[in-house]
Tab-separated table of C-alpha atoms and ligand atoms in Angstrom:
chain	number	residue	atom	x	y	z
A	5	UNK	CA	35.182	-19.594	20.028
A	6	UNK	CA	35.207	-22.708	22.757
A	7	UNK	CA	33.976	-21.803	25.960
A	8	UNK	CA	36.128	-21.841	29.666
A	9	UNK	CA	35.330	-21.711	32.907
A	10	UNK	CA	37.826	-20.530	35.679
A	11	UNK	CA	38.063	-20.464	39.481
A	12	UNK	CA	39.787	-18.161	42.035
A	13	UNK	CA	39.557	-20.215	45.516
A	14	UNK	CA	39.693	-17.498	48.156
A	15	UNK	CA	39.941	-18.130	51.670
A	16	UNK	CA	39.881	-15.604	54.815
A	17	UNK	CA	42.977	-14.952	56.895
A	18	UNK	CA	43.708	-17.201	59.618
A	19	UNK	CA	41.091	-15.410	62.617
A	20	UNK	CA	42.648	-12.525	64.148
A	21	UNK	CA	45.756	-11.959	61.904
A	22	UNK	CA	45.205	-8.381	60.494
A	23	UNK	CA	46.180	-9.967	56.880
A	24	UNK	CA	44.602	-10.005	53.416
A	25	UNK	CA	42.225	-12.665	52.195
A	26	UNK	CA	44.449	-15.243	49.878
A	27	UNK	CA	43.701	-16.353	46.434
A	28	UNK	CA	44.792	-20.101	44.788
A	29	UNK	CA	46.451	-19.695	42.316
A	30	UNK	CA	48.409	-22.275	39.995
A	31	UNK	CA	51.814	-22.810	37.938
A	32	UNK	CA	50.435	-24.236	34.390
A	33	UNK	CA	52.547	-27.663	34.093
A	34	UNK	CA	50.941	-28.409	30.798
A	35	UNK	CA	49.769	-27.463	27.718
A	36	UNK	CA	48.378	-24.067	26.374
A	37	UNK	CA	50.335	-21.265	28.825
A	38	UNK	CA	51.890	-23.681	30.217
A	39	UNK	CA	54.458	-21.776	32.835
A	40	UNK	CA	51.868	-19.208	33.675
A	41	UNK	CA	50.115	-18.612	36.807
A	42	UNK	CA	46.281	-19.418	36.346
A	43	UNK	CA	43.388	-19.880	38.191
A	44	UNK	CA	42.192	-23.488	38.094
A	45	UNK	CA	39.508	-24.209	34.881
A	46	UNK	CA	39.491	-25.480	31.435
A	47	UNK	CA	37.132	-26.288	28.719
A	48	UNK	CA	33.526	-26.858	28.702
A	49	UNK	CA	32.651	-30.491	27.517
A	50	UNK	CA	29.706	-30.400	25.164
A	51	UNK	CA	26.565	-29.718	26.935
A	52	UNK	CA	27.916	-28.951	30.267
A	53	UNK	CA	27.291	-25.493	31.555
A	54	UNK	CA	29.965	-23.044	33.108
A	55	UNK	CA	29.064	-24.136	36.742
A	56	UNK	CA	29.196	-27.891	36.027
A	57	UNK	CA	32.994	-27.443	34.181
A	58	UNK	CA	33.897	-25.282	37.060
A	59	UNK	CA	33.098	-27.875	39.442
A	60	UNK	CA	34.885	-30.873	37.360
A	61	UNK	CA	37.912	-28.480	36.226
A	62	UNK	CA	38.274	-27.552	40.134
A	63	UNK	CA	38.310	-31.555	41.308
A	64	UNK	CA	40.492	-32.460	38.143
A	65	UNK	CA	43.575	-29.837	38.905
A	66	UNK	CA	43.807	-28.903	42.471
A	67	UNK	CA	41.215	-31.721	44.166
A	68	UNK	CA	38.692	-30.431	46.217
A	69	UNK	CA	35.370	-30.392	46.005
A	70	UNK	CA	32.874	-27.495	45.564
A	71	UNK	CA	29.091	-27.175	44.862
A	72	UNK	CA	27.542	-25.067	41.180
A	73	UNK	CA	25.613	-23.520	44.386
A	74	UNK	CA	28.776	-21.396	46.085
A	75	UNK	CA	30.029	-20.181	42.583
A	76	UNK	CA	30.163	-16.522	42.323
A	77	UNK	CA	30.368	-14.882	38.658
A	78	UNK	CA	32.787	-12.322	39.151
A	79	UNK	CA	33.596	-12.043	35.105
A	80	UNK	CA	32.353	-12.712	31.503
A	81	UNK	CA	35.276	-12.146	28.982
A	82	UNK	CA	35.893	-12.798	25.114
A	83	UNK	CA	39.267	-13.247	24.221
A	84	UNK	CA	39.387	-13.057	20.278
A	85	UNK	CA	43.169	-14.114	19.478
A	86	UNK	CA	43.583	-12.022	16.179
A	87	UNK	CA	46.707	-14.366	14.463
A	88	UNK	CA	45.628	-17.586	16.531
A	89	UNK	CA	40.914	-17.908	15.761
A	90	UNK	CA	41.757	-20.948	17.063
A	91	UNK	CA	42.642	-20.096	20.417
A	92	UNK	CA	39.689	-17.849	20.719
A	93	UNK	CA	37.538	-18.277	23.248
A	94	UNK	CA	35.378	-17.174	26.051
A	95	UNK	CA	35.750	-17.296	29.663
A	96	UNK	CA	33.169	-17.614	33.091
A	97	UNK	CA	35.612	-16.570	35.752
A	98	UNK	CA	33.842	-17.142	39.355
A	99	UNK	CA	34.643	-17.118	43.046
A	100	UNK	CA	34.717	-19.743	45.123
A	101	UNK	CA	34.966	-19.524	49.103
A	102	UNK	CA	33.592	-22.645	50.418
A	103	UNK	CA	34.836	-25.852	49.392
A	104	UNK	CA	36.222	-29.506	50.313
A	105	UNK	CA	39.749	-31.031	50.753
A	106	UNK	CA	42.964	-29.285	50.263
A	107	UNK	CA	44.343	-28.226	47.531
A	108	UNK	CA	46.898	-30.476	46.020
A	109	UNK	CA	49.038	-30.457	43.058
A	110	UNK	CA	48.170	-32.577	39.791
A	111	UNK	CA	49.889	-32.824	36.446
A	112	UNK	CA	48.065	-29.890	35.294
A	113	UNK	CA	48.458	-27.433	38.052
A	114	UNK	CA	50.940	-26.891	41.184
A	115	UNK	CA	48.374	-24.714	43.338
A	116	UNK	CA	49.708	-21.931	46.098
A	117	UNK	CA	48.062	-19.450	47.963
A	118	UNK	CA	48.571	-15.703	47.500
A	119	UNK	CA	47.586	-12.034	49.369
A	120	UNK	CA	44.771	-11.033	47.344
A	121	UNK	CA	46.746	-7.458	47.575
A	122	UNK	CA	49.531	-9.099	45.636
A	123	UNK	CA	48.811	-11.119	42.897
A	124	UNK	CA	52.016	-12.144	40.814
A	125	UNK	CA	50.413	-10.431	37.830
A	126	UNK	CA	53.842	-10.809	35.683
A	127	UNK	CA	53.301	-14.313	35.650
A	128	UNK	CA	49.558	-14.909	34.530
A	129	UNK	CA	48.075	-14.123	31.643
A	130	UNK	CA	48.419	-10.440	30.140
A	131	UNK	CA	45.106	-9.596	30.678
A	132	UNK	CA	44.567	-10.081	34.117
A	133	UNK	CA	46.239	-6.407	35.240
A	134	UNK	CA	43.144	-5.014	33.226
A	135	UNK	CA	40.427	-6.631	35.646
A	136	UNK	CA	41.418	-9.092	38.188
A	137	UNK	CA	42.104	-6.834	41.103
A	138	UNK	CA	38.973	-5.263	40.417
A	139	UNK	CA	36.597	-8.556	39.960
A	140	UNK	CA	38.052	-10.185	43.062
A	141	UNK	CA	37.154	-7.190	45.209
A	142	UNK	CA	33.592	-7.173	44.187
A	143	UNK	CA	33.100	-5.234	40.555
A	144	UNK	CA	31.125	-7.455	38.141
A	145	UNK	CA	33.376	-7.585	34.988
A	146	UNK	CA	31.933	-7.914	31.308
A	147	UNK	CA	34.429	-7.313	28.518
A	148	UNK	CA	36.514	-8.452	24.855
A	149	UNK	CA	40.349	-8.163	25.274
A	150	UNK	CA	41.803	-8.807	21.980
A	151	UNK	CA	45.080	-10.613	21.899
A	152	UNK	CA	47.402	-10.704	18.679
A	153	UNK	CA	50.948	-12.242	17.613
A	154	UNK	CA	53.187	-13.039	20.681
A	155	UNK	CA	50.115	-13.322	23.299
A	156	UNK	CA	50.027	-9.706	23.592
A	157	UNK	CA	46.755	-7.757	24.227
A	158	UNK	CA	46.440	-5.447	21.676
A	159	UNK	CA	42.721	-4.128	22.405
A	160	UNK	CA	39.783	-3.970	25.302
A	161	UNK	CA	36.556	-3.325	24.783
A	162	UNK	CA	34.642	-3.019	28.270
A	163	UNK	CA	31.486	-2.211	26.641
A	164	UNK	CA	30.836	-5.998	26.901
A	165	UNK	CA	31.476	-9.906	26.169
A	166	UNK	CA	30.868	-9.922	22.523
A	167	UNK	CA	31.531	-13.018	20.341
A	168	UNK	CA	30.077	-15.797	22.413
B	220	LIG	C1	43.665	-13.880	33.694
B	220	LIG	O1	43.494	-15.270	33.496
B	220	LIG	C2	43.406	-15.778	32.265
B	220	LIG	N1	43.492	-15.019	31.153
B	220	LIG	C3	43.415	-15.601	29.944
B	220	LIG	N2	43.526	-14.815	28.849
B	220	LIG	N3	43.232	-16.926	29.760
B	220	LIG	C4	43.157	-17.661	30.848
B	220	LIG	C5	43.239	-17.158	32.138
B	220	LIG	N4	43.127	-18.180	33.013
B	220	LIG	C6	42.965	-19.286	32.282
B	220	LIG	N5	42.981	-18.973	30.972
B	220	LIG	C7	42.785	-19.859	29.836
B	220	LIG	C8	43.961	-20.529	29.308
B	220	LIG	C9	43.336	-21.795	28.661
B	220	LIG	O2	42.902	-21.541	27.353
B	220	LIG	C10	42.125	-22.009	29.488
B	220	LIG	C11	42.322	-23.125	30.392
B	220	LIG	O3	42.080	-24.202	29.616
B	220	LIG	P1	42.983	-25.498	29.539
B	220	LIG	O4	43.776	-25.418	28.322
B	220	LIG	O5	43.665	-25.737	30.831
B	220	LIG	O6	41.773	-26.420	29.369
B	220	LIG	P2	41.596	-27.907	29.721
B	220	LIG	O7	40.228	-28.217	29.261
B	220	LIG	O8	41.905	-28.168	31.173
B	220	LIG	O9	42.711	-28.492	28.870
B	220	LIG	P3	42.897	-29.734	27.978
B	220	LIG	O10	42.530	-29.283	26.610
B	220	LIG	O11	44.366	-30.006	28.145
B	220	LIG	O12	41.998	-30.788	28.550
B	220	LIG	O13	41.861	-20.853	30.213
């Protein structure tokens, strides 16, 4: 099971606007779910931890700059891919609300901001119904969602992260 790390920029309301905070989010252009909406991240290169890829995967596909330091673990989830081992993996999911730059589009991501109240949840992956909402308003989330043919989740298991 290879390991991911993935980041959900969030940045306050513009002051006094009586609005929701807003979450970057990104079109895949590339690659595995390509088409779906995703939080910047990727794999971990051997030896790196999940802080150091989050940093790198942040730069490489949207280009700003954060520090390890202003991470915030919001999740730890397996994601055992029943038909597809291969695609198995495990996933750091943090918050980030401090960073550098402005987010810009690369060839693996075309960023945009969205109300943290209303996440376009039919376009990112199926699993994120099941705990996103909940992780980015402040519940730690630990957990194996089992996905089989079709990338549908067949299972969850929020007894923990098992299969690391
Ligand atoms: C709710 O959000 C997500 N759910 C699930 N199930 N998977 C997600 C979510 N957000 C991101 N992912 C997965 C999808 C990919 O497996 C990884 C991202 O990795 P990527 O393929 O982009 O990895 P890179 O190292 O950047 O890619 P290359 O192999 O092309 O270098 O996270």
């Amino acid at each position: 099971m290879f390991e991911v790390s993935v980041v959900y920029l969030v940045r306050p309301p513009a002051a006094g606007r009586d609005a929701p905070a807003e979450v970057l989010l990104g079109e895949k252009l590339t690659g595995f779910g390509r088409g779906r909406l995703v939080g910047p991240g990727g794999k971990l290169e051997p030896g790196e931890s999940p802080t150091a890829a989050a940093v790198r995967e942040v730069a490489e596909e949207v280009g700003v700059s954060i520090h390890e330091a202003d991470l915030m673990p919001i999740a730890r989830i397996a994601y055992p891919f029943i038909d597809r081992p291969q695609w198995s993996q495990f996933s750091h999911a943090f918050v980030c609300e401090r960073w550098q730059g402005e987010p810009r589009a690369s060839t693996e991501l075309a960023p945009r901001w969205f109300p943290r109240e209303e996440l376009p949840l039919d376009r990112m992956w199926a699993d994120a119904v099941h705990w996103l909402p909940r992780a980015l308003a402040g519940e730690f989330v630990e957990a194996t969602l089992t996905f089989g043919a079709g990338d549908v989740m067949v299972g969850a298991d929020w007894s923990g992260a098992h299969g690391r």
